[in-house]
mmCIF file of C-alpha atoms in Angstrom:
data_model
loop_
_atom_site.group_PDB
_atom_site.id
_atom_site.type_symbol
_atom_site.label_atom_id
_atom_site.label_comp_id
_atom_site.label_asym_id
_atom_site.label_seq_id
_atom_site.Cartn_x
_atom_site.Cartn_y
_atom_site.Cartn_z
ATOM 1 C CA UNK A 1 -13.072 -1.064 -16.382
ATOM 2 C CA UNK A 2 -9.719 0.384 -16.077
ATOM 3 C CA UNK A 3 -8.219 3.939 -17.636
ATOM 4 C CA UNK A 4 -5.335 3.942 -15.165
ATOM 5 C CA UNK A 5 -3.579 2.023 -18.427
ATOM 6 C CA UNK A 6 -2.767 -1.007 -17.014
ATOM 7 C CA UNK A 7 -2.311 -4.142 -18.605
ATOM 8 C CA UNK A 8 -5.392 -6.629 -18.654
ATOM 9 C CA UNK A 9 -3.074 -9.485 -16.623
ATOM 10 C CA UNK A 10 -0.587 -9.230 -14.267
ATOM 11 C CA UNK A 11 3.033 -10.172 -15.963
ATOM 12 C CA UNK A 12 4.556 -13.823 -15.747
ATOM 13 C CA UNK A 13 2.079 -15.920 -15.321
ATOM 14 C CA UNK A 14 1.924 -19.563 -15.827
ATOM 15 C CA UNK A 15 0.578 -21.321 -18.433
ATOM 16 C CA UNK A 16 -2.090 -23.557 -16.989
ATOM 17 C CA UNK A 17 -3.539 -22.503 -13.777
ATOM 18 C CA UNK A 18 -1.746 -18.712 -14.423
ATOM 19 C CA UNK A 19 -2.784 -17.168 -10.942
ATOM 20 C CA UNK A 20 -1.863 -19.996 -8.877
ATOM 21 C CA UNK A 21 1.326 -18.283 -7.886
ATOM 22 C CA UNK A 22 -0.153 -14.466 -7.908
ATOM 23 C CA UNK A 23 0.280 -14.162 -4.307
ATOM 24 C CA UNK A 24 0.140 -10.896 -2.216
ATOM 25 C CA UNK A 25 4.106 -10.786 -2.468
ATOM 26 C CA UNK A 26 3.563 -11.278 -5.954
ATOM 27 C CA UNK A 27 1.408 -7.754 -6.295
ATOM 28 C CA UNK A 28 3.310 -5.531 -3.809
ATOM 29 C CA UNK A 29 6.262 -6.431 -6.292
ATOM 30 C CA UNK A 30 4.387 -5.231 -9.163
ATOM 31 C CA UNK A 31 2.990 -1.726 -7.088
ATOM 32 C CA UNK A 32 6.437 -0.882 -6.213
ATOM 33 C CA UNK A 33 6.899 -0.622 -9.677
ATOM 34 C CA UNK A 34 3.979 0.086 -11.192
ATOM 35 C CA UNK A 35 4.702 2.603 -13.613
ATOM 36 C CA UNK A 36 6.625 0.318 -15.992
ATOM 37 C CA UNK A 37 3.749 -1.881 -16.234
ATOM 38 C CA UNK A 38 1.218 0.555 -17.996
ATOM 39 C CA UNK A 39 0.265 0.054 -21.356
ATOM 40 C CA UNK A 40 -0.307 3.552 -22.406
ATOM 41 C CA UNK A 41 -1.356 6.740 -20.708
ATOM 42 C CA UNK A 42 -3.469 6.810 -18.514
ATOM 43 C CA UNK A 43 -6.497 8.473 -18.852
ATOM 44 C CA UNK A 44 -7.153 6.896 -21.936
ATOM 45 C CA UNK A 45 -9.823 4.583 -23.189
ATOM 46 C CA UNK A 46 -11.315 2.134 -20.734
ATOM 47 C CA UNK A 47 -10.287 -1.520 -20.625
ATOM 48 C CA UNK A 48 -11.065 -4.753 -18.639
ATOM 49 C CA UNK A 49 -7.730 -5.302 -16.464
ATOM 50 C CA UNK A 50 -7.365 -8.422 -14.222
ATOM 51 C CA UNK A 51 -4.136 -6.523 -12.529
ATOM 52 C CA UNK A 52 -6.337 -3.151 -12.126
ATOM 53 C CA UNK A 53 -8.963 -5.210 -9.461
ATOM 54 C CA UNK A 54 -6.617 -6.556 -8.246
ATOM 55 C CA UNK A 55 -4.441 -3.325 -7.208
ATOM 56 C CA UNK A 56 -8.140 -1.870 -6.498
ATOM 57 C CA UNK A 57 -8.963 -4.770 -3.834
ATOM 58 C CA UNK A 58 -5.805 -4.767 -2.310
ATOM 59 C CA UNK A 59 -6.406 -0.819 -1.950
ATOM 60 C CA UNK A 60 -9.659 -1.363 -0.279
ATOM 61 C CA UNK A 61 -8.331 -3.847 1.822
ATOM 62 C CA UNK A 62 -5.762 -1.790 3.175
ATOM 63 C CA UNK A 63 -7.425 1.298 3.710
ATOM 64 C CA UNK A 64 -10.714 -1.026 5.081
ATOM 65 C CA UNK A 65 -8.384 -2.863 7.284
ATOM 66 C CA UNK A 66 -10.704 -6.188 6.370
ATOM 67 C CA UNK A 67 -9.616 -8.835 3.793
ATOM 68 C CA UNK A 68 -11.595 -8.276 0.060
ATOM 69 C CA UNK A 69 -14.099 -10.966 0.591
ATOM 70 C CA UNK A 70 -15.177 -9.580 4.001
ATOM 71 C CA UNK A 71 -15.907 -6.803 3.128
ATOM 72 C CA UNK A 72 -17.915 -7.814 -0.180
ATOM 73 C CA UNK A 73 -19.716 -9.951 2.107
ATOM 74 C CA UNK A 74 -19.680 -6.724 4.973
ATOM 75 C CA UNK A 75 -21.003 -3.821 2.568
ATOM 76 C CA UNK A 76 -23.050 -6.014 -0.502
ATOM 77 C CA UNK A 77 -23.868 -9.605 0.049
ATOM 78 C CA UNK A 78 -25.034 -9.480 2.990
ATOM 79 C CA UNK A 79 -27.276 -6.312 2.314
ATOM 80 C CA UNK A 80 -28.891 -8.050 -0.343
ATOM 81 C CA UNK A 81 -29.338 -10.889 1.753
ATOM 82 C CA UNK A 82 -27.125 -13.013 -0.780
ATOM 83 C CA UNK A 83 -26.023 -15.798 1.121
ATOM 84 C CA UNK A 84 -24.524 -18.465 -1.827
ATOM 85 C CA UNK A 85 -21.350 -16.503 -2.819
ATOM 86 C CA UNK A 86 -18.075 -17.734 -1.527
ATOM 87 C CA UNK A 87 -14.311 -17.787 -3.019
ATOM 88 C CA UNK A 88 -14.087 -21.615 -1.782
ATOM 89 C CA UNK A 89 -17.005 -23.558 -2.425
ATOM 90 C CA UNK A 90 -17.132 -27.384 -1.809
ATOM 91 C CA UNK A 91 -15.288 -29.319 -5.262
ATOM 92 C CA UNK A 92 -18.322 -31.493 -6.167
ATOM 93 C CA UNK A 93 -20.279 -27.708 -5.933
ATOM 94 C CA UNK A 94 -18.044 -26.178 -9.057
ATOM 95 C CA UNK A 95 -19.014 -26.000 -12.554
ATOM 96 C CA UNK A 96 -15.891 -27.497 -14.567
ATOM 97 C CA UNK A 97 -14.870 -27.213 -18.451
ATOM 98 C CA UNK A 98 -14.361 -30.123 -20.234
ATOM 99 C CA UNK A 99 -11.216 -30.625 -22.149
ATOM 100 C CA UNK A 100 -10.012 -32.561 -24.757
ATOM 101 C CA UNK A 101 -12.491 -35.946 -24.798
ATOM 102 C CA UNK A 102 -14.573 -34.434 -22.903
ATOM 103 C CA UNK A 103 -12.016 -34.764 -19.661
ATOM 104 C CA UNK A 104 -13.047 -31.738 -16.687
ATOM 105 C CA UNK A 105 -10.646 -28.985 -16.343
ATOM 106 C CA UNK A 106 -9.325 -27.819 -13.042
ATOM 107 C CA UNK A 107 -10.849 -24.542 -12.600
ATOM 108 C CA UNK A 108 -7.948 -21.903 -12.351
ATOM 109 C CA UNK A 109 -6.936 -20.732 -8.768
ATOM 110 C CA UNK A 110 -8.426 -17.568 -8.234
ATOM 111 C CA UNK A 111 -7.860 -16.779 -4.509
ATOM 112 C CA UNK A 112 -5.508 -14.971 -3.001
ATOM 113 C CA UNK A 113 -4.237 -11.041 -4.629
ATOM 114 C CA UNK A 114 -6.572 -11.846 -7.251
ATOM 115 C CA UNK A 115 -9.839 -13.024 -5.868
ATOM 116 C CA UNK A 116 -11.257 -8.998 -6.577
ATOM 117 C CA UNK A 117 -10.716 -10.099 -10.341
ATOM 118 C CA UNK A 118 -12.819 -12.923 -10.418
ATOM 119 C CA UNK A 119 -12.281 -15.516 -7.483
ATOM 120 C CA UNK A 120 -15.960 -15.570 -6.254
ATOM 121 C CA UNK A 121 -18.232 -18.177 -7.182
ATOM 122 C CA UNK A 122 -22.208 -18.601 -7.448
ATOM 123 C CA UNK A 123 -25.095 -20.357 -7.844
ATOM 124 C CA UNK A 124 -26.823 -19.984 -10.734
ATOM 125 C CA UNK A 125 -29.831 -18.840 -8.885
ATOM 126 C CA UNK A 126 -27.687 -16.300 -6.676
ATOM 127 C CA UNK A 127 -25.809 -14.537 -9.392
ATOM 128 C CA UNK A 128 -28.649 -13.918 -11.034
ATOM 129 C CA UNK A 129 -30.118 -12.152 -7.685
ATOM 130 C CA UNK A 130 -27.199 -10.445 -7.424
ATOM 131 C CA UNK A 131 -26.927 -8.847 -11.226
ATOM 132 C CA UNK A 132 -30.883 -8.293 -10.538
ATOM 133 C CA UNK A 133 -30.351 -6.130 -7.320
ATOM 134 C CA UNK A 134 -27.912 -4.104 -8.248
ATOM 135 C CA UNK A 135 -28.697 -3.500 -11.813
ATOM 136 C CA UNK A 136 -32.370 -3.654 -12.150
ATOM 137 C CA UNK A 137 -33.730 -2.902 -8.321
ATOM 138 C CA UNK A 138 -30.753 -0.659 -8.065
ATOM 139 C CA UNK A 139 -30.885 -1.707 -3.877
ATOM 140 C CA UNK A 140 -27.177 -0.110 -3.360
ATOM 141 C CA UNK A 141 -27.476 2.716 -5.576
ATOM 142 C CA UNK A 142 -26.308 3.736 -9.076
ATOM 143 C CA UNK A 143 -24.314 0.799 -10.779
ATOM 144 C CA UNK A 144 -20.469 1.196 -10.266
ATOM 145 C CA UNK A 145 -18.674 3.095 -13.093
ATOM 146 C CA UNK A 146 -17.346 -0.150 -13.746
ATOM 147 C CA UNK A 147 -20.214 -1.788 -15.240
ATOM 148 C CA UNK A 148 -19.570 -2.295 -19.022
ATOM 149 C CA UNK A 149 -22.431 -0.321 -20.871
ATOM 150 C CA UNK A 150 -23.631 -0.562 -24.727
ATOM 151 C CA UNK A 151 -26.761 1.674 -25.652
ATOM 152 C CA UNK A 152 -29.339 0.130 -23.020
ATOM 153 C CA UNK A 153 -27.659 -2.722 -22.450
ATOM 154 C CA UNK A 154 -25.312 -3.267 -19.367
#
Protein backbone atom coordinates (compact mmCIF):
# COMPACT_ATOMS: atom_id res chain seq x y z
CA UNK A 1 0.00 0.00 0.00
CA UNK A 2 1.13 3.31 -1.09
CA UNK A 3 0.08 7.07 0.34
CA UNK A 4 3.15 8.66 -1.22
CA UNK A 5 0.33 9.26 -4.24
CA UNK A 6 1.80 7.53 -6.83
CA UNK A 7 0.26 6.07 -9.66
CA UNK A 8 -0.59 2.20 -9.48
CA UNK A 9 1.83 1.55 -12.85
CA UNK A 10 4.71 3.04 -13.98
CA UNK A 11 3.88 5.33 -17.29
CA UNK A 12 4.33 3.93 -20.97
CA UNK A 13 4.10 0.67 -20.84
CA UNK A 14 3.45 -1.79 -23.50
CA UNK A 15 0.55 -3.42 -24.27
CA UNK A 16 1.26 -7.11 -23.97
CA UNK A 17 4.07 -8.07 -21.81
CA UNK A 18 3.99 -4.12 -20.27
CA UNK A 19 7.17 -4.50 -17.97
CA UNK A 20 9.31 -6.14 -20.40
CA UNK A 21 11.07 -2.90 -21.09
CA UNK A 22 10.83 -1.40 -17.30
CA UNK A 23 14.44 -1.58 -16.87
CA UNK A 24 16.54 0.10 -14.08
CA UNK A 25 17.23 3.06 -16.64
CA UNK A 26 13.70 3.02 -17.12
CA UNK A 27 12.97 3.91 -13.14
CA UNK A 28 15.91 6.28 -12.41
CA UNK A 29 14.16 8.27 -15.35
CA UNK A 30 10.97 8.29 -13.61
CA UNK A 31 12.77 9.24 -9.82
CA UNK A 32 14.45 12.10 -11.34
CA UNK A 33 11.20 13.28 -11.92
CA UNK A 34 9.07 11.96 -9.68
CA UNK A 35 6.97 14.64 -8.61
CA UNK A 36 5.03 14.95 -11.89
CA UNK A 37 4.05 11.46 -11.66
CA UNK A 38 1.83 11.63 -8.42
CA UNK A 39 -1.68 11.26 -8.62
CA UNK A 40 -2.72 13.40 -5.79
CA UNK A 41 -1.21 14.46 -2.51
CA UNK A 42 0.43 12.57 -0.77
CA UNK A 43 -0.55 11.58 2.41
CA UNK A 44 -3.75 10.66 1.26
CA UNK A 45 -5.67 7.44 1.13
CA UNK A 46 -3.71 4.25 0.63
CA UNK A 47 -3.49 2.51 -2.74
CA UNK A 48 -1.84 -0.60 -4.36
CA UNK A 49 1.03 0.99 -6.67
CA UNK A 50 3.20 -1.27 -8.92
CA UNK A 51 5.66 1.98 -9.41
CA UNK A 52 5.64 2.59 -5.41
CA UNK A 53 7.55 -1.19 -4.85
CA UNK A 54 9.24 -0.65 -7.23
CA UNK A 55 10.86 2.87 -6.13
CA UNK A 56 10.73 1.07 -2.52
CA UNK A 57 13.03 -1.99 -3.77
CA UNK A 58 15.26 -0.02 -5.64
CA UNK A 59 15.59 2.13 -2.27
CA UNK A 60 16.44 -0.89 -0.31
CA UNK A 61 18.71 -2.02 -2.74
CA UNK A 62 20.69 0.94 -2.73
CA UNK A 63 20.92 1.71 0.73
CA UNK A 64 21.41 -2.46 1.35
CA UNK A 65 24.04 -2.46 -1.25
CA UNK A 66 22.50 -6.17 -2.31
CA UNK A 67 20.16 -6.67 -5.33
CA UNK A 68 16.09 -6.98 -4.11
CA UNK A 69 15.93 -10.68 -4.39
CA UNK A 70 19.04 -11.19 -2.19
CA UNK A 71 18.11 -9.68 0.23
CA UNK A 72 14.39 -11.15 0.36
CA UNK A 73 16.12 -14.31 0.27
CA UNK A 74 19.02 -12.68 3.02
CA UNK A 75 16.47 -11.21 5.72
CA UNK A 76 12.93 -13.55 5.03
CA UNK A 77 13.16 -16.65 2.98
CA UNK A 78 15.75 -17.98 4.23
CA UNK A 79 14.67 -17.32 7.97
CA UNK A 80 11.66 -19.13 7.39
CA UNK A 81 13.50 -21.76 5.86
CA UNK A 82 11.48 -21.11 2.49
CA UNK A 83 13.50 -22.56 -0.05
CA UNK A 84 10.90 -22.70 -3.40
CA UNK A 85 10.74 -18.92 -4.17
CA UNK A 86 12.73 -17.66 -7.07
CA UNK A 87 12.16 -14.71 -9.78
CA UNK A 88 13.29 -17.36 -12.60
CA UNK A 89 11.92 -20.62 -12.21
CA UNK A 90 12.36 -23.40 -14.87
CA UNK A 91 9.37 -22.71 -17.98
CA UNK A 92 7.72 -26.16 -17.72
CA UNK A 93 7.61 -25.07 -13.60
CA UNK A 94 5.14 -21.83 -14.35
CA UNK A 95 1.52 -21.73 -14.05
CA UNK A 96 0.25 -20.10 -17.48
CA UNK A 97 -3.27 -18.43 -18.47
CA UNK A 98 -4.98 -19.67 -21.20
CA UNK A 99 -6.12 -17.38 -23.89
CA UNK A 100 -8.44 -17.31 -26.47
CA UNK A 101 -9.17 -21.35 -27.35
CA UNK A 102 -7.76 -22.19 -24.61
CA UNK A 103 -4.03 -21.22 -26.10
CA UNK A 104 -1.28 -20.50 -22.78
CA UNK A 105 -0.29 -17.00 -22.28
CA UNK A 106 3.26 -15.92 -21.84
CA UNK A 107 3.44 -14.90 -18.35
CA UNK A 108 4.44 -11.10 -18.27
CA UNK A 109 8.20 -10.29 -17.59
CA UNK A 110 8.47 -9.33 -14.19
CA UNK A 111 12.25 -9.13 -13.48
CA UNK A 112 14.32 -6.52 -13.49
CA UNK A 113 13.17 -2.66 -11.63
CA UNK A 114 10.05 -4.36 -11.04
CA UNK A 115 10.59 -7.76 -9.58
CA UNK A 116 9.70 -5.93 -5.76
CA UNK A 117 6.13 -5.55 -7.43
CA UNK A 118 5.47 -8.94 -8.15
CA UNK A 119 8.37 -10.86 -10.04
CA UNK A 120 8.70 -13.77 -7.49
CA UNK A 121 7.18 -16.96 -8.05
CA UNK A 122 5.98 -20.04 -5.78
CA UNK A 123 4.86 -23.21 -5.23
CA UNK A 124 1.66 -23.63 -4.21
CA UNK A 125 2.79 -25.38 -1.13
CA UNK A 126 5.52 -22.57 -0.37
CA UNK A 127 3.38 -19.51 -0.66
CA UNK A 128 1.14 -20.81 1.45
CA UNK A 129 4.10 -21.33 4.17
CA UNK A 130 5.09 -18.15 3.55
CA UNK A 131 1.52 -16.14 4.04
CA UNK A 132 1.28 -18.73 7.15
CA UNK A 133 4.60 -17.53 8.83
CA UNK A 134 4.33 -14.24 8.61
CA UNK A 135 0.70 -13.70 9.09
CA UNK A 136 -0.49 -16.37 11.35
CA UNK A 137 2.94 -17.58 13.32
CA UNK A 138 3.96 -14.00 13.05
CA UNK A 139 7.96 -15.61 12.92
CA UNK A 140 9.38 -11.99 11.74
CA UNK A 141 7.25 -9.87 13.73
CA UNK A 142 4.15 -7.67 13.25
CA UNK A 143 2.87 -7.88 9.53
CA UNK A 144 4.28 -4.97 7.36
CA UNK A 145 2.02 -1.86 7.21
CA UNK A 146 1.59 -2.96 3.84
CA UNK A 147 -0.59 -5.82 4.32
CA UNK A 148 -4.13 -4.96 3.01
CA UNK A 149 -6.53 -5.32 6.11
CA UNK A 150 -10.56 -5.59 6.20
CA UNK A 151 -12.12 -6.15 9.80
CA UNK A 152 -10.22 -9.55 10.70
CA UNK A 153 -9.36 -10.37 7.56
CA UNK A 154 -5.84 -9.66 6.02
Amino acid sequence: MDTAALPRVPPRLRRLDPYADFEFEALNAILEHLDTFTTGAPGGEAEYSNLGYAILGAALSAAAGAPYEELLNRHVLTPLNITKVTSNPPSARRLSGRGFLGRPLRPWTMNGAILPAGGMWATPREAARLVTELLVERKLGEPALTWQTSGRLR
